[in-house]
mmCIF file of C-alpha atoms and ligand atoms in Angstrom:
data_model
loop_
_atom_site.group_PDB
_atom_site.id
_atom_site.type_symbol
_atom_site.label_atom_id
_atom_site.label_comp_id
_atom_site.label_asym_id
_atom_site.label_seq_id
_atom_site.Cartn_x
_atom_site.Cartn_y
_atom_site.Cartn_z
ATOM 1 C CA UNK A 1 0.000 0.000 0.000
ATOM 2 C CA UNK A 2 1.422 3.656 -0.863
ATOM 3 C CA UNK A 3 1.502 5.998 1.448
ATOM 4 C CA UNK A 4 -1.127 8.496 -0.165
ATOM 5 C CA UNK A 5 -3.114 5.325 0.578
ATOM 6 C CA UNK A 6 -2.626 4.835 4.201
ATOM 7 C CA UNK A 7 -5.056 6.908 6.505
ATOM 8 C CA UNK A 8 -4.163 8.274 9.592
ATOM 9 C CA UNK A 9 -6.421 7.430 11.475
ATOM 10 C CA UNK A 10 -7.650 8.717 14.972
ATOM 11 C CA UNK A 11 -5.943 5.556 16.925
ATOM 12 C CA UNK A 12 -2.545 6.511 15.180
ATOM 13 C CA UNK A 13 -2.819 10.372 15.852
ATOM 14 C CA UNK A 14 -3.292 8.830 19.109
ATOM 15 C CA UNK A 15 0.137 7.576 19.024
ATOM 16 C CA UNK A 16 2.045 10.281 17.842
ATOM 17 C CA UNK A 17 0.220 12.855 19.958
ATOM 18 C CA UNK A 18 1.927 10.717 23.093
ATOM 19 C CA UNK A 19 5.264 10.638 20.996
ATOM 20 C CA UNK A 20 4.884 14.692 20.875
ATOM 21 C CA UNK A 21 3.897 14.996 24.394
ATOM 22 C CA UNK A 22 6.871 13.161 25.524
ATOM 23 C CA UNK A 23 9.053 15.977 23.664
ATOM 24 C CA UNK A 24 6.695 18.556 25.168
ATOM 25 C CA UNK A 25 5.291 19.225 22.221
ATOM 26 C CA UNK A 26 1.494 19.491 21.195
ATOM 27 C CA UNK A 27 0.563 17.764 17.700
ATOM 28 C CA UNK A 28 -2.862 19.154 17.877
ATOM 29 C CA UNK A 29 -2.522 22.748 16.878
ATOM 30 C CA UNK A 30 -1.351 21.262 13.202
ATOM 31 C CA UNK A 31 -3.973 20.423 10.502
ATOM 32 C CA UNK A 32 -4.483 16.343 10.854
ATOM 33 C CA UNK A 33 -3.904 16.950 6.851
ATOM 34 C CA UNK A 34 -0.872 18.462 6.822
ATOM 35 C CA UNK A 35 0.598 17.055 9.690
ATOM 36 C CA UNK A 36 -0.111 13.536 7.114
ATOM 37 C CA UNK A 37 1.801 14.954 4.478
ATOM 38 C CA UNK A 38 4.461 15.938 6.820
ATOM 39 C CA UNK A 39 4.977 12.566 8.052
ATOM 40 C CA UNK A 40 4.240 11.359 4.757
ATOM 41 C CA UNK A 41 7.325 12.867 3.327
ATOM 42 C CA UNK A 42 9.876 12.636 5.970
ATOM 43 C CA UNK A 43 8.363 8.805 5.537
ATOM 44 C CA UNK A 44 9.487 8.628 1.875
ATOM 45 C CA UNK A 45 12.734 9.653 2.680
ATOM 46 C CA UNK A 46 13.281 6.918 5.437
ATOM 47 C CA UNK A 47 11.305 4.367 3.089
ATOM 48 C CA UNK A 48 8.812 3.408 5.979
ATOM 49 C CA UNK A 49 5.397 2.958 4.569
ATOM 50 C CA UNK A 50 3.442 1.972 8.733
ATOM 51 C CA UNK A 51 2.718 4.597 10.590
ATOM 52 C CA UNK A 52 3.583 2.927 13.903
ATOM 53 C CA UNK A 53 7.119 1.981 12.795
ATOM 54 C CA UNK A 54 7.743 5.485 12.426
ATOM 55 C CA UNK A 55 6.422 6.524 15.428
ATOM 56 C CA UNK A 56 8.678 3.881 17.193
ATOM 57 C CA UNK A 57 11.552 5.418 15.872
ATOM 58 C CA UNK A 58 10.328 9.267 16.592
ATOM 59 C CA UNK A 59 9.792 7.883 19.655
ATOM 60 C CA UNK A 60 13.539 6.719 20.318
ATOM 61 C CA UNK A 61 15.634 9.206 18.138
ATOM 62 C CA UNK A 62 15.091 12.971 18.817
ATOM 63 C CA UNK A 63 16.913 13.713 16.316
ATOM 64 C CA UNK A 64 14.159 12.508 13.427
ATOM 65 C CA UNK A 65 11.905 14.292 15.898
ATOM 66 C CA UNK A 66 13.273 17.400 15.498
ATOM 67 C CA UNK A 67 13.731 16.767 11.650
ATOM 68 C CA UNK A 68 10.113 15.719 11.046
ATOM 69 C CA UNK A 69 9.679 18.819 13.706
ATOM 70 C CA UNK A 70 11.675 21.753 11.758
ATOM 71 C CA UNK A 71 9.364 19.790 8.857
ATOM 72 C CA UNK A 72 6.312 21.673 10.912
ATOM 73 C CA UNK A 73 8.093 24.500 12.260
ATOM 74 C CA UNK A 74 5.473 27.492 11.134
ATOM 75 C CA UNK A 75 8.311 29.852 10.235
ATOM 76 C CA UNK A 76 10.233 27.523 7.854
ATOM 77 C CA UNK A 77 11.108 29.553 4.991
ATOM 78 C CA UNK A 78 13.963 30.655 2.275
ATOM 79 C CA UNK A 79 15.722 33.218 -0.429
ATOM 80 C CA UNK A 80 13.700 32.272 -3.615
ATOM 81 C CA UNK A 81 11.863 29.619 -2.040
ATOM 82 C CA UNK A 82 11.106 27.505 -4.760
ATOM 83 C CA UNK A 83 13.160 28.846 -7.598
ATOM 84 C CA UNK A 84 11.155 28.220 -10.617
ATOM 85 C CA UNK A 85 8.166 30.550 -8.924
ATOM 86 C CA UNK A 86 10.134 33.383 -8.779
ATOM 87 C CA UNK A 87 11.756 32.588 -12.607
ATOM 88 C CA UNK A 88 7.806 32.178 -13.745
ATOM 89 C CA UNK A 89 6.878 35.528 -11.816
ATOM 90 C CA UNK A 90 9.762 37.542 -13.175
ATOM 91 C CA UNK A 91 10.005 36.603 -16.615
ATOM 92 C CA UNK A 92 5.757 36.228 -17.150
ATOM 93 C CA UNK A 93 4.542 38.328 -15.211
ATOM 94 C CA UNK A 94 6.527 41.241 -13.703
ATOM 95 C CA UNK A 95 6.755 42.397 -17.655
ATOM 96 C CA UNK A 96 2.864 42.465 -17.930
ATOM 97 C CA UNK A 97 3.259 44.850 -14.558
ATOM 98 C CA UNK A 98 5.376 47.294 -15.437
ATOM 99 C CA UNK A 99 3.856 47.615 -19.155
ATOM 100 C CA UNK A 100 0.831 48.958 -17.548
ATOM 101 C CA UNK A 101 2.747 51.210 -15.351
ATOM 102 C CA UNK A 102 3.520 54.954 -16.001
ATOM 103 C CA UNK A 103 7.148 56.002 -15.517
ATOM 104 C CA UNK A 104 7.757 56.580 -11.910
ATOM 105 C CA UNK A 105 4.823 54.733 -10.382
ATOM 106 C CA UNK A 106 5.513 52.596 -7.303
ATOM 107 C CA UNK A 107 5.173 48.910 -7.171
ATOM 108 C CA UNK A 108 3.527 48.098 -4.400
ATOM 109 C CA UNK A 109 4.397 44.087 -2.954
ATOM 110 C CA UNK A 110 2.670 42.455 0.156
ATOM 111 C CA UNK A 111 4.629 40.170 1.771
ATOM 112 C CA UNK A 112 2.334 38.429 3.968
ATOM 113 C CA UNK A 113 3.405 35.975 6.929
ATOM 114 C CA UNK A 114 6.818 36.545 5.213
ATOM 115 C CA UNK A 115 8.425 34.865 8.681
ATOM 116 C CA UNK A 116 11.964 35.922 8.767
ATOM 117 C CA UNK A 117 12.378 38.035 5.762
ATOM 118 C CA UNK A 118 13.454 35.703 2.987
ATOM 119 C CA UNK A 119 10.802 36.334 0.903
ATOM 120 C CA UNK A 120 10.545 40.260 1.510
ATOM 121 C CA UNK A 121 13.896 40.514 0.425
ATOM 122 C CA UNK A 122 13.814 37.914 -2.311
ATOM 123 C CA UNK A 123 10.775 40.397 -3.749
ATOM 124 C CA UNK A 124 12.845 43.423 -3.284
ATOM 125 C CA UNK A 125 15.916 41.846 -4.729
ATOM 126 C CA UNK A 126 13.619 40.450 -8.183
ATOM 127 C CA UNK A 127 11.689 43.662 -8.460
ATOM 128 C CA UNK A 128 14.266 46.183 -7.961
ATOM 129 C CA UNK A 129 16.509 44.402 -10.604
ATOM 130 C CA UNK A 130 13.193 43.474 -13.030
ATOM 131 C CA UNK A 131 12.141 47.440 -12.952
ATOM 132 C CA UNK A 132 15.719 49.497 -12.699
ATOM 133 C CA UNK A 133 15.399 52.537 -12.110
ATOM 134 C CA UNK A 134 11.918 53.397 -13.825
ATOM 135 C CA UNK A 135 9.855 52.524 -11.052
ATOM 136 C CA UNK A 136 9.938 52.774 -7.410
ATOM 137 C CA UNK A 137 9.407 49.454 -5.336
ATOM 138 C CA UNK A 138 7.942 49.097 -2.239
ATOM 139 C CA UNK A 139 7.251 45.946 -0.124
ATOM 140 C CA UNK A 140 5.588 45.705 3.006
ATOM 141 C CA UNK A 141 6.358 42.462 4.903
ATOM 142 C CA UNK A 142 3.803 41.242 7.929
ATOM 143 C CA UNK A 143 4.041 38.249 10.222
ATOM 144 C CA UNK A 144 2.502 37.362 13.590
ATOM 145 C CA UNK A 145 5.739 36.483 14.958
ATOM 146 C CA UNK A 146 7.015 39.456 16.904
ATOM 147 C CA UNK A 147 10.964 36.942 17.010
ATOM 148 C CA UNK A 148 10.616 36.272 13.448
ATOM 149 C CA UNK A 149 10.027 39.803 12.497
ATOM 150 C CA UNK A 150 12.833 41.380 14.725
ATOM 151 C CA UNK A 151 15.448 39.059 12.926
ATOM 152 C CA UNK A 152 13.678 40.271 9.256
ATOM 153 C CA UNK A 153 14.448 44.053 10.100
ATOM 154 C CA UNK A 154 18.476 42.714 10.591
ATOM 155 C CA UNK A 155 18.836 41.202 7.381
ATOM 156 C CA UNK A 156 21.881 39.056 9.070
ATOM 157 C CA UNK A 157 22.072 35.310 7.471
ATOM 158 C CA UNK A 158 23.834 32.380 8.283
ATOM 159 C CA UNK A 159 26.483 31.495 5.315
ATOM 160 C CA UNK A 160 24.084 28.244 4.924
ATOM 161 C CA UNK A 161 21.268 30.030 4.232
ATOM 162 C CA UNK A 162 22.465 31.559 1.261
ATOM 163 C CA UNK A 163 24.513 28.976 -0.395
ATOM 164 C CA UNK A 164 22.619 27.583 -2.540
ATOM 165 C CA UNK A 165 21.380 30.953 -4.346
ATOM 166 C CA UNK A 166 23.414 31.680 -8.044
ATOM 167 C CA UNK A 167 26.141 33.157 -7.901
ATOM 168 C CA UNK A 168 25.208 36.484 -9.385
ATOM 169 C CA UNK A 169 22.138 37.073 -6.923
ATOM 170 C CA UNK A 170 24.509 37.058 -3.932
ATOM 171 C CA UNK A 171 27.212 38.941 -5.469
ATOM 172 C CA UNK A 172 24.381 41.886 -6.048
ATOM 173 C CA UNK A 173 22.620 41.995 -2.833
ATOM 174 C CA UNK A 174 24.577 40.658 0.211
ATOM 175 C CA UNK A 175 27.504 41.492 1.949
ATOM 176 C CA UNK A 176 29.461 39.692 3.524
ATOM 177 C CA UNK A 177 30.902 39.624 7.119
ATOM 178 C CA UNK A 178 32.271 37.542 10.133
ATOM 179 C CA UNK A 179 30.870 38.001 13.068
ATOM 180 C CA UNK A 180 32.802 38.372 16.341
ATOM 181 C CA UNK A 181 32.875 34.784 16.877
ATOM 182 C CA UNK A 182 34.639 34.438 13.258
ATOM 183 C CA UNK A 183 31.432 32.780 11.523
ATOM 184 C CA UNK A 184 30.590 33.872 7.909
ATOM 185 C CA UNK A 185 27.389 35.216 7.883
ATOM 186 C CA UNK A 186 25.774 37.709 5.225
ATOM 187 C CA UNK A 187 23.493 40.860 5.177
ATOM 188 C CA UNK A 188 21.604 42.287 3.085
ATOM 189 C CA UNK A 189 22.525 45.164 1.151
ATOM 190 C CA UNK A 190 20.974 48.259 2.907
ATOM 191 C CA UNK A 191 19.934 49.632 -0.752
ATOM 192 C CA UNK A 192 17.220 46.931 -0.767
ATOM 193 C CA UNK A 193 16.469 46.812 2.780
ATOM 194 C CA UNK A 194 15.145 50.102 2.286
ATOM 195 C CA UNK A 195 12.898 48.703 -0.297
ATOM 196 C CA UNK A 196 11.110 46.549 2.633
ATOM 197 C CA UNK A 197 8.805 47.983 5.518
ATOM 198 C CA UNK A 198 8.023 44.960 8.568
ATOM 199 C CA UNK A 199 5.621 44.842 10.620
ATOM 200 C CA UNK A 200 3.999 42.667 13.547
ATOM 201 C CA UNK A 201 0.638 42.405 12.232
ATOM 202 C CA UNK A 202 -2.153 39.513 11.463
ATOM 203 C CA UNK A 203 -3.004 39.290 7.967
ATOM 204 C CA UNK A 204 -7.133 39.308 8.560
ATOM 205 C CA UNK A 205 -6.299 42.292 10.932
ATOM 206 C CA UNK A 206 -4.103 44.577 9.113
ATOM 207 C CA UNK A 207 -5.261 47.676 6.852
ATOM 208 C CA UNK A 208 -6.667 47.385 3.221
ATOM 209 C CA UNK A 209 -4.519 49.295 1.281
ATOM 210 C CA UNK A 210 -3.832 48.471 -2.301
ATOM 211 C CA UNK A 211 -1.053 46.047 -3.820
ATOM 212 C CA UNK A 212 -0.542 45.251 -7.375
ATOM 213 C CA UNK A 213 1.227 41.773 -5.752
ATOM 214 C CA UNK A 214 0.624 39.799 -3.102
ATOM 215 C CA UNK A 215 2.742 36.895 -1.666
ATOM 216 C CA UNK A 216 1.260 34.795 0.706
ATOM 217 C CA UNK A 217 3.097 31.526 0.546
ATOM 218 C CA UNK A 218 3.088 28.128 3.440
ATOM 219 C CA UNK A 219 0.695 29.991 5.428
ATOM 220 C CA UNK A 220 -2.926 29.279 4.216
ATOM 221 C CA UNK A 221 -1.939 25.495 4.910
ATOM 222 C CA UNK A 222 -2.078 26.235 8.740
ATOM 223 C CA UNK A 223 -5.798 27.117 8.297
ATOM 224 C CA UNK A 224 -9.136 25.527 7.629
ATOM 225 C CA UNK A 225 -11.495 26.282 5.022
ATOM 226 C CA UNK A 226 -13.297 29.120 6.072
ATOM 227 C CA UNK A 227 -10.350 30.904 7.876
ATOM 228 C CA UNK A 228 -9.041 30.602 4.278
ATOM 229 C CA UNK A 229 -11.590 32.282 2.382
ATOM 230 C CA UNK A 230 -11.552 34.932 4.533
ATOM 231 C CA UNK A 231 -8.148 35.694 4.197
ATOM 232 C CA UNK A 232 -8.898 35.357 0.366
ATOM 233 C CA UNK A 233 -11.616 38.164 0.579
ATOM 234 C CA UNK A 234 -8.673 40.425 2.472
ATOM 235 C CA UNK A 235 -6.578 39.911 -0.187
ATOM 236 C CA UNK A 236 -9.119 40.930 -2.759
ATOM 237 C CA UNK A 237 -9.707 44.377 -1.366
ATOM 238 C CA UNK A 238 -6.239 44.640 -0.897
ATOM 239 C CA UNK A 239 -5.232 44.283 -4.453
ATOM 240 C CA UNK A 240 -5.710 46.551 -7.510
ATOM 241 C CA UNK A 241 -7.490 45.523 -9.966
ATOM 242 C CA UNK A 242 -6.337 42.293 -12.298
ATOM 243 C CA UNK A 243 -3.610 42.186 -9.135
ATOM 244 C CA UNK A 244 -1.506 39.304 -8.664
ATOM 245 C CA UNK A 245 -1.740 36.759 -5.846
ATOM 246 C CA UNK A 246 0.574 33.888 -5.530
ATOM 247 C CA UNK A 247 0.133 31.106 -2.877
ATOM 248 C CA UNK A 248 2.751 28.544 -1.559
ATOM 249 C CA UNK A 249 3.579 24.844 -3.655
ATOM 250 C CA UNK A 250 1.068 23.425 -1.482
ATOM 251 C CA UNK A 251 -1.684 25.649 -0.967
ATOM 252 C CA UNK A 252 -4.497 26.187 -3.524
ATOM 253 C CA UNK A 253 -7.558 27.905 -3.672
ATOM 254 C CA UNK A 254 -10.587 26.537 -1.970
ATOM 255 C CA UNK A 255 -14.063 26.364 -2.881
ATOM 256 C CA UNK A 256 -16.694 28.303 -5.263
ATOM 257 C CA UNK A 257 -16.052 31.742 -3.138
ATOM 258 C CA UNK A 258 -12.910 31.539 -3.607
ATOM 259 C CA UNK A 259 -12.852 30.365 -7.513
ATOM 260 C CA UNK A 260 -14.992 33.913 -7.992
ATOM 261 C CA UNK A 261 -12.239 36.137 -6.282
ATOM 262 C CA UNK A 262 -9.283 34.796 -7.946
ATOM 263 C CA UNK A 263 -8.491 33.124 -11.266
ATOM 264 C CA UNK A 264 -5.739 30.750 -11.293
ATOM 265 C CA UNK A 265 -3.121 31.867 -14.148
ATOM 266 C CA UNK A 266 -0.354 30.033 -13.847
ATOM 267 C CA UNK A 267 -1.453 26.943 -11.970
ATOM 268 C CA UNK A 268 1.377 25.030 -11.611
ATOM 269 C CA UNK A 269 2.918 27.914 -9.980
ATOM 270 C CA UNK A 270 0.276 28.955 -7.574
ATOM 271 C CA UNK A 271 0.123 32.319 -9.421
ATOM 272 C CA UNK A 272 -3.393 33.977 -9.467
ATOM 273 C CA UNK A 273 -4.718 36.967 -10.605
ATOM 274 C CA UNK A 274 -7.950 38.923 -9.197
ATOM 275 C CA UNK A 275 -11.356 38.279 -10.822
ATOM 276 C CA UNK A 276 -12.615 41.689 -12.201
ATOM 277 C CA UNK A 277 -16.297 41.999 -12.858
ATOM 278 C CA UNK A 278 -15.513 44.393 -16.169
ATOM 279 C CA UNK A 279 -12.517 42.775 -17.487
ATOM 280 C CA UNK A 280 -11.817 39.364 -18.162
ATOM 281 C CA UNK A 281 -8.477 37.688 -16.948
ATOM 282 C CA UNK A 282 -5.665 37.357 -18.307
ATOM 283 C CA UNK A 283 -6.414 34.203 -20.754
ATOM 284 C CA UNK A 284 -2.720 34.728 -22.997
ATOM 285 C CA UNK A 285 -0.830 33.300 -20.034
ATOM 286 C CA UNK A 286 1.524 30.886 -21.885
ATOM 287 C CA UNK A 287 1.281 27.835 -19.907
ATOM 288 C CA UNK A 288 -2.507 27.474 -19.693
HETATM 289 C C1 SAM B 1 5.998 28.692 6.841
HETATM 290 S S1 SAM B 1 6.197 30.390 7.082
HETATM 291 C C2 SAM B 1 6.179 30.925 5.399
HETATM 292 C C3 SAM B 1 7.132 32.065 5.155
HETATM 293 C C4 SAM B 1 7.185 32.516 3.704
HETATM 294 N N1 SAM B 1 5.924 33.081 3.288
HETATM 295 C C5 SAM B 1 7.596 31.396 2.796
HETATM 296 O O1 SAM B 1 6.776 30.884 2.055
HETATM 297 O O2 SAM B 1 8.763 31.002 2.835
HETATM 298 C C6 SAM B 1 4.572 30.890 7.629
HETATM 299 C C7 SAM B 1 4.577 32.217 8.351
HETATM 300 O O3 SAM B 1 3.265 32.724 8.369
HETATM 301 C C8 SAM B 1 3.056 33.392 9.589
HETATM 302 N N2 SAM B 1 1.622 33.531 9.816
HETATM 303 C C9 SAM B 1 0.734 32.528 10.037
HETATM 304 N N3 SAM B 1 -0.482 33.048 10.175
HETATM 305 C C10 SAM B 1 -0.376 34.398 10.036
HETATM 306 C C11 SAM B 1 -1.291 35.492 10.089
HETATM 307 N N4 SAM B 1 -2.583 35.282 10.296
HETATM 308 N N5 SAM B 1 -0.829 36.741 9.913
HETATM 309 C C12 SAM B 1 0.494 36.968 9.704
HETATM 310 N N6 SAM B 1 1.410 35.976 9.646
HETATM 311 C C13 SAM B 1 0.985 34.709 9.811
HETATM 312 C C14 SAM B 1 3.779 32.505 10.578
HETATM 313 O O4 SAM B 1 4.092 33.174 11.781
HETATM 314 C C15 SAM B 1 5.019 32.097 9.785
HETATM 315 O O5 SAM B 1 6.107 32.934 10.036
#
């Protein structure tokens, strides 16, 4: 049996509930769907396919715990987060943005639950190089996490955390310095930190103002249904009209009040773009 097959059922939440209690931890604050895939995955990897084996060994290694853990950590993110997004966004659709743009308009970007800052920055970096110096760029970056925000407005990264970005993206935006303990770390280039405005705010909470993007990736996954579709109506008053939305890998858009609010262009990619009653989307998108 594959694993998309097995169910988890309430006896084996059961056991891994105990499994996270003995690491102080509380498995019932996650989605019993995602926390599935989660396991699912870090499954895969170990090619287990029985729920209980795995729970044995989560059970007696702490270190898988705190694998399949990090796995679940809310504020899990990265610089380009899944490259090929950002490539699609750039090349597709940032042109289509600034065509109907007058010379010195701002860009306005919403960032939202944008955790540490990787993906503020990663905006700011893509859409300060995309529009030169024609337009002006501005991103605002929210997240509940008061921590998570406070390490955003440094702009400090580990070495690690940046490796694995080309060569050319790193050379233009970071800079790079040892800390007093020797370590190599790098920080963003204050030119596009000023690009990027955080803030400790809740995404159903926070002012409408207008966008012509919003971000808002690995965080409707945390939700259910209807906690989603309200966040979906926020979004549509936030963004101008025929604005772009794009959600996370694993997040897609829920139900018929939804499907009215938001048409998806660029599947594949999670890339949406408001429904507007007088004007029809944007049907040319090349991979439809
Ligand atoms: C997994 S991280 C995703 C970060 C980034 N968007 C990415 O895709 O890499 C999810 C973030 O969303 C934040 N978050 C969850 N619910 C939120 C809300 N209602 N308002 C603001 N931030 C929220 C969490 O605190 C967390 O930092």
């Amino acid at each position: 049996m594959s694993l998309n097959e097995l169910t988890l059922n309430s006896q084996s939440l059961d056991t891994f509930s105990k499994v996270f209690e003995s690491y102080g931890s509380d498995i019932k604050r996650f989605k019993p769907a995602f926390m599935k895939r989660r396991l699912d995955r870090r499954m895969r990897m170990l090619e287990i396919n029985n729920y209980y084996e795995y729970a044995l060994i989560l059970k007696r290694e702490r270190r898988e715990f705190e694998e399949l853990f990090a796995s679940l950590s809310i504020n899990v993110t990265d610089f380009f987060r899944d490259f090929a997004v950002y490539e699609k966004f750039r090349s597709s659709i940032i042109p289509k943005i600034l065509t109907n743009l007058k010379l010195k308009d701002k860009i306005r970007i919403w960032s939202a639950g944008c955790a540490s800052g990787e993906e503020a920055y990663s905006l700011a970096m893509m859409f300060s190089y995309a529009s030169g110096k024609n337009f002006d760029v501005e991103i605002v970056a929210n997240d509940i996490n008061k921590n998570a925000i406070e390490y955003a407005q440094n702009g400090l990264y580990p070495a690690k955390n940046i490796e694995k970005l080309p060569e050319n993206i790193i050379k233009n935006n970071f800079k790079k310095i040892s800390n007093s303990e020797n370590i190599e770390e790098y920080e963003v280039l204050q030119s596009i930190k000023n690009l990027v405005t955080f803030k400790v705010s809740d995404i159903l909470s926070c002012d409408v103002t207008q966008y012509d993007v919003i971000f808002c990736r690995n965080v409707l996954i945390y939700y259910e249904k209807e906690t989603q579709e309200l966040i979906m109506e926020k979004f549509n008053r936030c963004l101008k009209e025929s604005g772009y939305l794009v959600l996370g890998m694993d997040e897609t858009m829920l139900g018929r009040k939804c499907a009215k609010l938001f048409h998806p262009i660029m599947p594949r990619e999670r890339i949406y773009q408001k429904m507007h009653s007088d004007k029809l989307p944007d049907w040319n998108t090349s991979n439809l």
